[in-house]
XYZ file of C-alpha atoms in Angstrom:
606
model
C 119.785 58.326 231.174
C 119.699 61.773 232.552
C 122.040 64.182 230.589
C 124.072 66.192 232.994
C 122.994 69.832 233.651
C 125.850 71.606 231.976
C 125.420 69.595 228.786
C 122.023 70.536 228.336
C 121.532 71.298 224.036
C 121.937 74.980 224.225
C 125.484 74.774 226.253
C 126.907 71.670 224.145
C 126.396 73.264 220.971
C 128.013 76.358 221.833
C 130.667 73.956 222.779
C 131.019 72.242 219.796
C 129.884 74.757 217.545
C 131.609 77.851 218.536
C 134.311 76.897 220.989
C 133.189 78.936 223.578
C 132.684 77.502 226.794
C 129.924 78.184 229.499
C 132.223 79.269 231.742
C 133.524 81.876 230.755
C 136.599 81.853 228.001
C 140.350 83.218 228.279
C 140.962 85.427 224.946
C 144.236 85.591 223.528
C 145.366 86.906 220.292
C 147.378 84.258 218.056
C 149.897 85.875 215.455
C 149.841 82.396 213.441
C 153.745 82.479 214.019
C 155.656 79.355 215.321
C 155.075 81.408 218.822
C 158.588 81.744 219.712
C 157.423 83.377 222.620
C 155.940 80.500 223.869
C 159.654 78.886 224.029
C 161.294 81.902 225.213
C 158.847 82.157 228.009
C 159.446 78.303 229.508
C 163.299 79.038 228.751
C 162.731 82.308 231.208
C 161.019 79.937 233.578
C 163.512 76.943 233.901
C 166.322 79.681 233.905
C 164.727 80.886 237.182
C 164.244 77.711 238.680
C 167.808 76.501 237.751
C 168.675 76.577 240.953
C 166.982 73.364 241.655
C 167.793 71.649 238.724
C 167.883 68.031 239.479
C 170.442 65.998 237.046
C 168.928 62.811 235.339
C 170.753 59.784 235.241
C 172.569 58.762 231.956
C 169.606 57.922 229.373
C 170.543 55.592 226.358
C 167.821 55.416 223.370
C 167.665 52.332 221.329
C 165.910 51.797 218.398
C 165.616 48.290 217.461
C 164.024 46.635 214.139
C 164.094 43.480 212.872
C 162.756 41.177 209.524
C 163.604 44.162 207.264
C 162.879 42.334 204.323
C 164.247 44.351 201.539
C 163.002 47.518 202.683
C 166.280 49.420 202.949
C 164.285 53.364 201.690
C 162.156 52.733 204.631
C 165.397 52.047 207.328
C 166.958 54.672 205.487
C 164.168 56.675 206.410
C 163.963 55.402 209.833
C 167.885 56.573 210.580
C 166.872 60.266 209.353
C 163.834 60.427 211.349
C 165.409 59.541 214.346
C 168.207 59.640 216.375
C 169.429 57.432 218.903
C 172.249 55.941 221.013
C 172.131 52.394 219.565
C 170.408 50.864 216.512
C 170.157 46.991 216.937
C 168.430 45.059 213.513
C 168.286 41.405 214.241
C 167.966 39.827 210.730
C 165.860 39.093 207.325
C 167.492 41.987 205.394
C 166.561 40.520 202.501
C 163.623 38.576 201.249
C 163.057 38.303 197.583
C 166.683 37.268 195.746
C 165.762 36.538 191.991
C 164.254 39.249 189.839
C 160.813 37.607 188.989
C 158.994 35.215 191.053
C 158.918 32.778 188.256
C 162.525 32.689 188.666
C 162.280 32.303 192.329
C 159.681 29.427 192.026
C 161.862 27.880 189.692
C 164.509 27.926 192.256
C 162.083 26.563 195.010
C 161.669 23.715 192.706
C 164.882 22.991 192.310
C 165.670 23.223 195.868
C 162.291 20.260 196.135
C 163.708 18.219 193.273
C 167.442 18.221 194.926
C 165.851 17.834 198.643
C 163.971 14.317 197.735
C 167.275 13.006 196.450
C 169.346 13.715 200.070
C 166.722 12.225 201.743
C 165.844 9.067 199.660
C 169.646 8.993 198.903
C 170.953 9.627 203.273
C 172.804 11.999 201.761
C 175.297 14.502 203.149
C 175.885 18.082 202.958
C 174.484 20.893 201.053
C 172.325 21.123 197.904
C 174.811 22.619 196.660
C 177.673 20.175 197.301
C 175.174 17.308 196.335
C 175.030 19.245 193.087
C 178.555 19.447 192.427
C 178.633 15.463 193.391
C 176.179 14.621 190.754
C 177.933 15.983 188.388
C 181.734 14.790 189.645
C 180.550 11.207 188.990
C 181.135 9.570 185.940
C 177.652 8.189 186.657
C 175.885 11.383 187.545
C 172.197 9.331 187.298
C 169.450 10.402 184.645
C 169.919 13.404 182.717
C 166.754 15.082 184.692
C 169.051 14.813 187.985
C 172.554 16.405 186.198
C 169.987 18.889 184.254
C 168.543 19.866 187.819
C 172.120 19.821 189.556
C 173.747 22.703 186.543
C 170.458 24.560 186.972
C 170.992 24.569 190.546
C 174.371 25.693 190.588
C 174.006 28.451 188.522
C 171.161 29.819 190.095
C 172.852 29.608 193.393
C 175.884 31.526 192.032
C 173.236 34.167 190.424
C 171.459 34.465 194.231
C 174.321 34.824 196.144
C 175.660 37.844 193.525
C 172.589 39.256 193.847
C 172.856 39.188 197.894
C 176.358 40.349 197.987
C 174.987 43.203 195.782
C 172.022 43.548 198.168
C 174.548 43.813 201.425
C 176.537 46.813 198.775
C 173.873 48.534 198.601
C 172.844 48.763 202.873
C 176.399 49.086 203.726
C 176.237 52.404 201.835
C 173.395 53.501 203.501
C 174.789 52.608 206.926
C 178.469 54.778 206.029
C 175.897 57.653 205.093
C 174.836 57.279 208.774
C 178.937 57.409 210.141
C 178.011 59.252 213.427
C 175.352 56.083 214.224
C 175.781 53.359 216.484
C 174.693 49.976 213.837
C 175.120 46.769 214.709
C 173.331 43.651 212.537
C 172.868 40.118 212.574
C 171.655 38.065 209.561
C 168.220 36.339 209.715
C 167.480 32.620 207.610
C 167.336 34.662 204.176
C 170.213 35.957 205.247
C 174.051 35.066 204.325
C 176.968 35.255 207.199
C 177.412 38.806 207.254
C 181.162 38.772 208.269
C 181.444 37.332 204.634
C 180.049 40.528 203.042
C 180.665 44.406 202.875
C 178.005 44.806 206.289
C 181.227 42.993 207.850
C 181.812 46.193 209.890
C 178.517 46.153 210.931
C 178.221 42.390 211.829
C 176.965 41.336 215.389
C 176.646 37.637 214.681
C 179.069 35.510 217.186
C 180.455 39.339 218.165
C 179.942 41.306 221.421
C 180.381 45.398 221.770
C 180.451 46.853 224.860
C 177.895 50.178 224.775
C 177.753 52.782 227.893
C 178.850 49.744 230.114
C 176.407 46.721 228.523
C 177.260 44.246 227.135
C 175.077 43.036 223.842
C 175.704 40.190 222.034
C 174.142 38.606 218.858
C 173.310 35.382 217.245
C 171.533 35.307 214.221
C 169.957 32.393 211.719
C 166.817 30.056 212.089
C 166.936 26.585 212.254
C 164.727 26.269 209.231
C 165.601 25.517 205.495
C 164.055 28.605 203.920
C 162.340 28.439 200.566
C 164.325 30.402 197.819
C 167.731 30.686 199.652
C 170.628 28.399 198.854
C 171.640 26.247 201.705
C 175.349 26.502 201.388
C 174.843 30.542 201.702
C 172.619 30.883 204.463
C 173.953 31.688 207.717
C 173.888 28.349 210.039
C 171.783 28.126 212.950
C 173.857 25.538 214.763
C 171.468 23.442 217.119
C 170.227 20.284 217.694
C 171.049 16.743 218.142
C 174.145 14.597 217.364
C 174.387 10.954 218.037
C 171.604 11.486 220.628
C 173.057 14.283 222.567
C 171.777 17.934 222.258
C 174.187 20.523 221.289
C 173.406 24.636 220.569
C 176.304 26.863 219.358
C 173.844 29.702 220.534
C 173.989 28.453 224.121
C 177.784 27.821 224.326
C 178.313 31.515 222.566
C 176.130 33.037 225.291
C 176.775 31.659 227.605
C 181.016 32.470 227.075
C 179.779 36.036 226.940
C 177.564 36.739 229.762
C 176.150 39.466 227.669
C 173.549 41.590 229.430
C 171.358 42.516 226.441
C 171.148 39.860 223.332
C 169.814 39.952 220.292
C 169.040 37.321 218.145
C 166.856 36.376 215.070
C 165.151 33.267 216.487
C 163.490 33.753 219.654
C 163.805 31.656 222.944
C 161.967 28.576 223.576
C 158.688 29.611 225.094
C 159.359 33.585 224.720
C 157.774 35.525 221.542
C 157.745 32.151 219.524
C 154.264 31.022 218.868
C 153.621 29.999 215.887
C 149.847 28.739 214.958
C 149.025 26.214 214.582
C 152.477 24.845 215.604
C 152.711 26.806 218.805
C 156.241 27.329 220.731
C 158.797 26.884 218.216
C 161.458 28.636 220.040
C 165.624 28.119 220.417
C 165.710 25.735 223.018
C 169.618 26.623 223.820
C 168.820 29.842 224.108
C 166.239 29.456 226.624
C 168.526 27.489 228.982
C 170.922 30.159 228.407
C 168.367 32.672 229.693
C 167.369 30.336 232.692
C 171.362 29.539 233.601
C 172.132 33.494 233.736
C 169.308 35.900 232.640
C 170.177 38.760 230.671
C 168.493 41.932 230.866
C 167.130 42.172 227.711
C 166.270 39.621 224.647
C 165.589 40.877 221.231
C 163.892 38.737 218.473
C 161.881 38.247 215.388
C 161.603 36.064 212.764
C 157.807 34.800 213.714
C 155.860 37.984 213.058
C 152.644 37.323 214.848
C 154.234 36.776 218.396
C 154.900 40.459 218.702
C 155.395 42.950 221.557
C 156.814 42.578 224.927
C 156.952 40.573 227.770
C 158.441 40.495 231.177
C 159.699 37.299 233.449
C 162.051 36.130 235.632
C 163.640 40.108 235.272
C 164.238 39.719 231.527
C 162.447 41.729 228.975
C 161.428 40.075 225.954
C 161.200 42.168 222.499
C 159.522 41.526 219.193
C 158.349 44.790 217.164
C 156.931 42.303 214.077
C 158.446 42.656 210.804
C 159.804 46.130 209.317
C 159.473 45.503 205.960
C 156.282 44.101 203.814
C 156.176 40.425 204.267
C 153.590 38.133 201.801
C 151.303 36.142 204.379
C 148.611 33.345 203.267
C 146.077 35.623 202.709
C 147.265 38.884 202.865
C 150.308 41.456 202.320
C 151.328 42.525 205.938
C 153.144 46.004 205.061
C 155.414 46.003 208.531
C 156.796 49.407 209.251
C 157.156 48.377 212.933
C 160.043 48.714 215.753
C 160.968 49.414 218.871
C 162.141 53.065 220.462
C 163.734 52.160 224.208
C 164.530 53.970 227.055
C 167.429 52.933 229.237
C 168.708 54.466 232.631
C 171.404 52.721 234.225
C 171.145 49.024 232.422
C 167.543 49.123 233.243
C 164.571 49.290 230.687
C 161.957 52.620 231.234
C 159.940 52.234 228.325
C 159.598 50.755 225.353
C 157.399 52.162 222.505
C 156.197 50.260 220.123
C 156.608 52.600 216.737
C 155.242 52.369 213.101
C 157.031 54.242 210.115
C 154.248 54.767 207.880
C 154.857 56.594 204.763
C 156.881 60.007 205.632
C 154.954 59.782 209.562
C 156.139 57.933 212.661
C 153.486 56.526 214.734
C 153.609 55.566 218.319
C 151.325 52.580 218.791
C 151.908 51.179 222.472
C 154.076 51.800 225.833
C 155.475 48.805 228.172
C 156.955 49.610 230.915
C 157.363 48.345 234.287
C 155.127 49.689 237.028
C 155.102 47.908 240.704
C 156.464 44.416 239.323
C 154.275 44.196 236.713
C 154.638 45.003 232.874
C 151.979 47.678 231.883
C 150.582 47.861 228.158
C 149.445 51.625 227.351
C 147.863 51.474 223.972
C 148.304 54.942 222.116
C 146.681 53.676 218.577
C 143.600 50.864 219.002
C 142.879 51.267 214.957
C 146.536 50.280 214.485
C 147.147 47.495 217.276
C 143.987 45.806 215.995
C 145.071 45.599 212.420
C 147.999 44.023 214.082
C 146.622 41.966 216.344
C 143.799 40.805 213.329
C 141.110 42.156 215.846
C 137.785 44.530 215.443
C 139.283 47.557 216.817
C 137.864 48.416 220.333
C 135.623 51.747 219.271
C 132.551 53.280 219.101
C 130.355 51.761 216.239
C 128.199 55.163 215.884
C 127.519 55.369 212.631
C 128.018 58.964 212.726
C 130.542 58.889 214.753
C 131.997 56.876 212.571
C 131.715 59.214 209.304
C 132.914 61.984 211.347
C 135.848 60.447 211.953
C 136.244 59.246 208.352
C 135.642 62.921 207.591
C 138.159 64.342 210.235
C 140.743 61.780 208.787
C 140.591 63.238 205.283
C 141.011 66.842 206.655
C 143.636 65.525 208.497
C 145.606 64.213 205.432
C 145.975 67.865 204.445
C 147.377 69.381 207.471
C 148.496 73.198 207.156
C 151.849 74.182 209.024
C 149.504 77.039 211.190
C 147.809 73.752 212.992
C 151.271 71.613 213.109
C 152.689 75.110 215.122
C 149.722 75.421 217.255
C 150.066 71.526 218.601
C 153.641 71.778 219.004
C 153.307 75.396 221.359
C 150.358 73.120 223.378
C 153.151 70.263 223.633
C 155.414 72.802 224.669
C 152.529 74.317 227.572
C 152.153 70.242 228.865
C 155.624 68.927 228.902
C 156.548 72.322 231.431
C 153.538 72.171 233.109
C 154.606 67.928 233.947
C 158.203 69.167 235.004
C 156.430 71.726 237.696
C 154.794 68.369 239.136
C 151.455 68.576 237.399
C 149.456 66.603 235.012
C 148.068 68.271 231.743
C 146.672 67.392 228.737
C 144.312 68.456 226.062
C 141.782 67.312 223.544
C 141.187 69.694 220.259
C 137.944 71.183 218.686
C 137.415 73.074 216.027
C 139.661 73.860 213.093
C 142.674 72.594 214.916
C 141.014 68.994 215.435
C 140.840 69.192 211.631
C 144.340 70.369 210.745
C 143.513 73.141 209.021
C 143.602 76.297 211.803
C 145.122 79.581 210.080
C 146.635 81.718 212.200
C 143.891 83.637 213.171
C 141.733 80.839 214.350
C 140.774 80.635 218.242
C 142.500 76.976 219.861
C 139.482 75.571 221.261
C 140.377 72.949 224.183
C 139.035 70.708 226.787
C 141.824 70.263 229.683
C 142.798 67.358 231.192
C 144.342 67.271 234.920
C 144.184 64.290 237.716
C 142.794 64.783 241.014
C 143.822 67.200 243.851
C 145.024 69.574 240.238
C 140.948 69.969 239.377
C 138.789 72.095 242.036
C 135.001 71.938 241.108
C 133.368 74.830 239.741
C 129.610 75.253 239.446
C 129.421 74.530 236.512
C 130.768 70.426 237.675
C 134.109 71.571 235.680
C 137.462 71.860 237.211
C 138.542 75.389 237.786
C 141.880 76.306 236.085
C 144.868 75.689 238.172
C 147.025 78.758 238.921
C 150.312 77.402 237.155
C 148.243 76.987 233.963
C 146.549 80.102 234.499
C 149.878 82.066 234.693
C 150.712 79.915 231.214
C 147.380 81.419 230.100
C 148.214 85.258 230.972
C 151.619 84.955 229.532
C 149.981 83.424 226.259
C 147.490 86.559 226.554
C 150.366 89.376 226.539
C 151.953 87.564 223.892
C 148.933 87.539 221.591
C 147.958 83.802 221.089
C 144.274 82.955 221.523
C 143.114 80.035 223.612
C 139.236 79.184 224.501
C 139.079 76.400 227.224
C 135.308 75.122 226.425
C 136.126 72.179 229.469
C 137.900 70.932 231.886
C 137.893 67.004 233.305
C 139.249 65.285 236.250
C 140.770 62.193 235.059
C 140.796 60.906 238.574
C 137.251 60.905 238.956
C 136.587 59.515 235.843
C 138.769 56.650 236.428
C 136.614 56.263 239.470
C 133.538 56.143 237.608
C 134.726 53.862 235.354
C 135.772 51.422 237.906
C 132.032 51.821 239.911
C 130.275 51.709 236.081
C 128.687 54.936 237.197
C 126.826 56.091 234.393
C 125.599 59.306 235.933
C 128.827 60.952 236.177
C 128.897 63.588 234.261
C 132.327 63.705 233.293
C 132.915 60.136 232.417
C 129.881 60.693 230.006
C 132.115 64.145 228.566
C 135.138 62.259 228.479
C 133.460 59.230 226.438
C 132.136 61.970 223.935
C 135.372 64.010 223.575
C 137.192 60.849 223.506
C 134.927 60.316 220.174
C 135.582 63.112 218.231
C 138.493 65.042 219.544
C 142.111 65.084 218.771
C 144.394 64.801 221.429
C 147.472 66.297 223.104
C 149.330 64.379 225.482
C 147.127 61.206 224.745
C 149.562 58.888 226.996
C 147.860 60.719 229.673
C 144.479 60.533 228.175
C 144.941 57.225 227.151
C 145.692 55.736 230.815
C 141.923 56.732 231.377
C 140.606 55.613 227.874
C 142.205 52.255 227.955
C 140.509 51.435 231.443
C 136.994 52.372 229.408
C 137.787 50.224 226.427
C 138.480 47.171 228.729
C 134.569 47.694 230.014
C 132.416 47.464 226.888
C 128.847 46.897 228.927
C 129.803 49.572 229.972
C 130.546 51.604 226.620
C 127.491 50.469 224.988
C 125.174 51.858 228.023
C 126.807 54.989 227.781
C 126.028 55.171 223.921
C 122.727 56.799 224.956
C 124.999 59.781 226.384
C 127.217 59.952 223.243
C 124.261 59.146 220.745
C 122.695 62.516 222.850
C 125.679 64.682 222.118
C 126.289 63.858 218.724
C 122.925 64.506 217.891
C 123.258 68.329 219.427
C 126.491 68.784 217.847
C 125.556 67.902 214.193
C 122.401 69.598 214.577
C 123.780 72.901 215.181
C 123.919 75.678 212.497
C 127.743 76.625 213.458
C 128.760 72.922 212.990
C 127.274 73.078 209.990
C 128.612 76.176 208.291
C 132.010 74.483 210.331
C 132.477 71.709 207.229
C 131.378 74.038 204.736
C 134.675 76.605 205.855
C 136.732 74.197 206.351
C 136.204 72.804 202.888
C 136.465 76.302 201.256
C 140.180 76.451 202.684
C 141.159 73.059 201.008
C 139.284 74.556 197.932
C 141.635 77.705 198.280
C 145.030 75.412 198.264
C 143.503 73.541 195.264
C 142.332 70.717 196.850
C 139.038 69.338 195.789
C 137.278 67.328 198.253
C 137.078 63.424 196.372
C 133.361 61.975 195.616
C 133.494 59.615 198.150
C 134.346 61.905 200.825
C 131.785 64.544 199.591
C 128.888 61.629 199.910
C 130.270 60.429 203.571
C 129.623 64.582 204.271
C 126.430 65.027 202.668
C 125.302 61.611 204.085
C 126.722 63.321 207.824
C 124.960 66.211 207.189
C 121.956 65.105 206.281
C 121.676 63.760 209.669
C 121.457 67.422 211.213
């Protein structure tokens, strides 16, 4: 394959190495501050252009989790992180109820013993009540049955003091959040939560009218759930009596006409696969949606049917479960939800969010485009572990320990590289509100989080189409509004080194054609590698189009396998790792074993 001419060793590896780019680089001077110049400069700009100001249309954010499982730090987290409109949880606040899980299996086989009984027996009611029944009659049966029935009792009283103390402890967290918008419905390990202190915060068989919606909940699952009392958990009324179907769901929504509902088991046919059982879905709820659609449906309860779909004008919502949940083979940690946009009753976009650890991670955008609902993946690495798929990447095997390497540098972040990103986000999002498309992959230190303030920001730039005007060089020459961004950046002493410049249009082209020649699809595949970007939704419209072609990907492997090779064979890349290490070294931060074998291994390569 041929290599394009302004790839050729000696120009990539002044790329890669030094940040400099053939063309030609704009100097600036950084001063390592926040660059509150940067700000004041856009504020000067809009302030001049106020005159044409157009006003938006009244945005509402909701952020909406579900399955929380215990994990009230973690929501507490969530509600400092962020800040929205409307926070909707739909169920599973708790999970585990007894202190041990011998104690809980205990209970489980109690709940077996006493289950065996009302059927063999036709009998009516709860566990519980058949409890207190065995032990009302002068005959109560063999002392293994009244044993079972006190043991059961007084384990159910223990469980449901533990839940009330459970629903204590939340409610406090949700009056610490007074100026938020909560509203809850219980899940199956859940009790009715009008009978508790979250009373104020109940949504079960309760509407609230919100910036002119409607939402209504309905929580439960029709399912008797292992370790939780019958008598306690909230009813999922549905089903059939003397032949004839009834669904208190149904009825309830069908009274309120509710245009966004939320409930903890999903609609028949809608986010409710379950293998190997497949749609195990409310069927009352599904007529409900058929008879008078809503606008939007949350769920949850089955974990694996997760995301969003779009039919018959009704979004359907399931982030997967928030808190850690204890699968067959595995612990599936959660951390997920949903961060909407809504203008006027409709939905814009819904990302699909992880709270990882003290980070919030945006992992995919749906939203409606021509009729059709659009998937923009932001994270592969974490929709595949989701998904429990091979992530769609390259399988370069230095590649691969670059990345591994870039990661670990990444985990100590300095605040001179989290102030440089955040001035670039600031360049992009004014740049997109003059009508132009921007966005920018990192090299050097700042790909690596560790810049200091004297470090150049090394950058290939992103634009789309009629924005990018070939130079000779087959790069696109720098558009004048981001040019005058440049200047100002120059007087203000901030150093920037553009070492690129793509046309996302024309790579989407090639993509589509499989051209392998084109010499920026085979830059973009490369970057796309080993950079860190900014404004990846843009990026990402273009990469996602590439991952869906993997023939294609694995012919261009000769291109990336070509660059790689000149990059890590280049002294300055080299003496790159060794610098960057001395900085951790300086902070006290020794590189671990394993890391310091993936390097040498990576080096050794050069």
């Amino acid at each position: 394959m041929r290599i394009p001419l302004p790839l050729r060793a000696r120009d990539l590896s002044k790329i890669l190495s030094s940040g400099k780019a053939w063309r030609g680089p704009i100097q600036f001077q950084n001063s390592g501050m926040a660059h509150p110049g940067v700000r004041e400069f856009f504020a000067e700009e809009a302030r001049k252009r106020a005159g044409g100001t157009l006003v938006r249309a009244r945005e509402m954010r909701i952020i909406y989790v579900t399955d929380i499982h215990d994990a009230f730090a973690n929501l507490e987290r969530l509600l400092q992180r962020t800040m929205a409109d409307l926070y909707l949880i739909a169920g599973d606040l708790t999970y585990i109820i007894f202190p041990s899980y011998d104690k809980a299996w205990e209970f489980m086989g109690l709940q077996e013993y006493l289950l065996k009984i009302k059927k063999n027996e036709k009998a009516e009611g709860t566990l519980y009540g058949i409890s207190r029944d065995i032990l009302g009659t002068d005959n109560g049966g063999s002392e293994e049955r009244r044993r079972s029935a006190v043991a059961y009792i007084r384990q159910s009283d223990e469980a449901q003091r533990r839940l009330r103390a459970k629903y204590d402890k939340l409610a406090g967290i949700f009056s610490r959040f007074s100026d938020r918008h909560i509203a809850a419905i219980p899940g199956n390990y859940d009790m009715d939560l009008r009978e508790t202190s979250l009373k104020d915060w109940n949504l079960h068989l309760d509407s609230v009218e919100f910036d002119g919606l409607k939402i209504s909940g309905y929580g439960g699952a029709p399912v008797q759930t292992p370790g939780v009392p019958d008598h306690i958990g909230v009813r999922f009324n549905e089903g059939y009596r003397d032949g004839e179907f009834f669904s208190e769901p149904y009825d309830y929504f069908k009274k309120e006409r509710p245009d966004i509902a939320v409930t903890h088991q999903p609609p028949y046919g809608f986010m409710d696969t379950l293998a190997p059982k497949g749609h195990v879905g409310s069927i009352g709820i599904r007529n409900f949606i058929d008879e008078r659609p809503p606008k939007i449906v949350f769920s949850g309860h089955i974990h694996e049917a997760w995301g969003c779909r779009y039919s018959g004008g009704v979004f359907f919502l399931n982030p997967s479960n928030f808190g850690r949940f204890v699968e067959v083979n595995r612990v599936k940690k959660g951390g997920y939800f949903f961060d909407l946009i809504v203008e006027r009753g409709d939905l814009q976009v819904a990302t699909l969010r992880k709270l990882e650890g003290e980070r919030i991670l945006d992992l995919a955008d749906y939203m409606l485009r021509d009729g059709e609902l659009r998937k923009l993946v932001l994270d592969e690495r974490r929709i595949s572990e989701l998904s429990r798929q091979a992530p769609r990447e390259s399988h370069i095997r230095s590649i691969s320990r670059f990345r591994r390497l870039k990661q670990f540098f990444l985990s100590h972040e300095n605040e001179a590289s989290r102030r440089m990103i955040q001035d670039l986000r600031v360049i992009y999002r004014d740049i997109e509100k003059r009508g132009m498309h921007v966005a920018f992959d990192l090299l050097g230190s700042l790909n690596f989080g560790i810049a200091e303030p004297s470090s150049d920001v090394d950058l290939i730039v992103y634009l789309r189409g009629e924005e990018c005007r070939p130079d000779p060089n087959d790069a696109c020459s720098i558009p004048q509004p981001l040019q005058a961004v440049f200047d100002e950046l120059r007087r203000r002493r901030m150093e920037i080194d553009v070492c690129d410049s793509l046309d996302l249009d024309r790579i989407e082209r090639a993509i589509r054609a499989e051209d392998l020649e084109d010499s920026h699809l085979q830059r973009f595949a490369f970057y796309r590698s080993v950079c860190r970007p900014v404004n990846l939704r843009l990026i990402k419209e273009v990469e996602n189009l590439f991952l869906d072609h993997p023939a294609l990907r694995r012919k261009l492997e000769t291109a990336v396998r070509e660059y790689v090779r000149i990059m890590i064979s280049s002294a300055r890349h080299i003496y790159s790792f060794k610098k960057y290490q001395s900085r951790l070294m300086e902070k006290g931060i020794r590189m671990p074993e394993e890391i310091a074998e993936v390097l040498n291994k990576y080096l050794r390569e050069a």
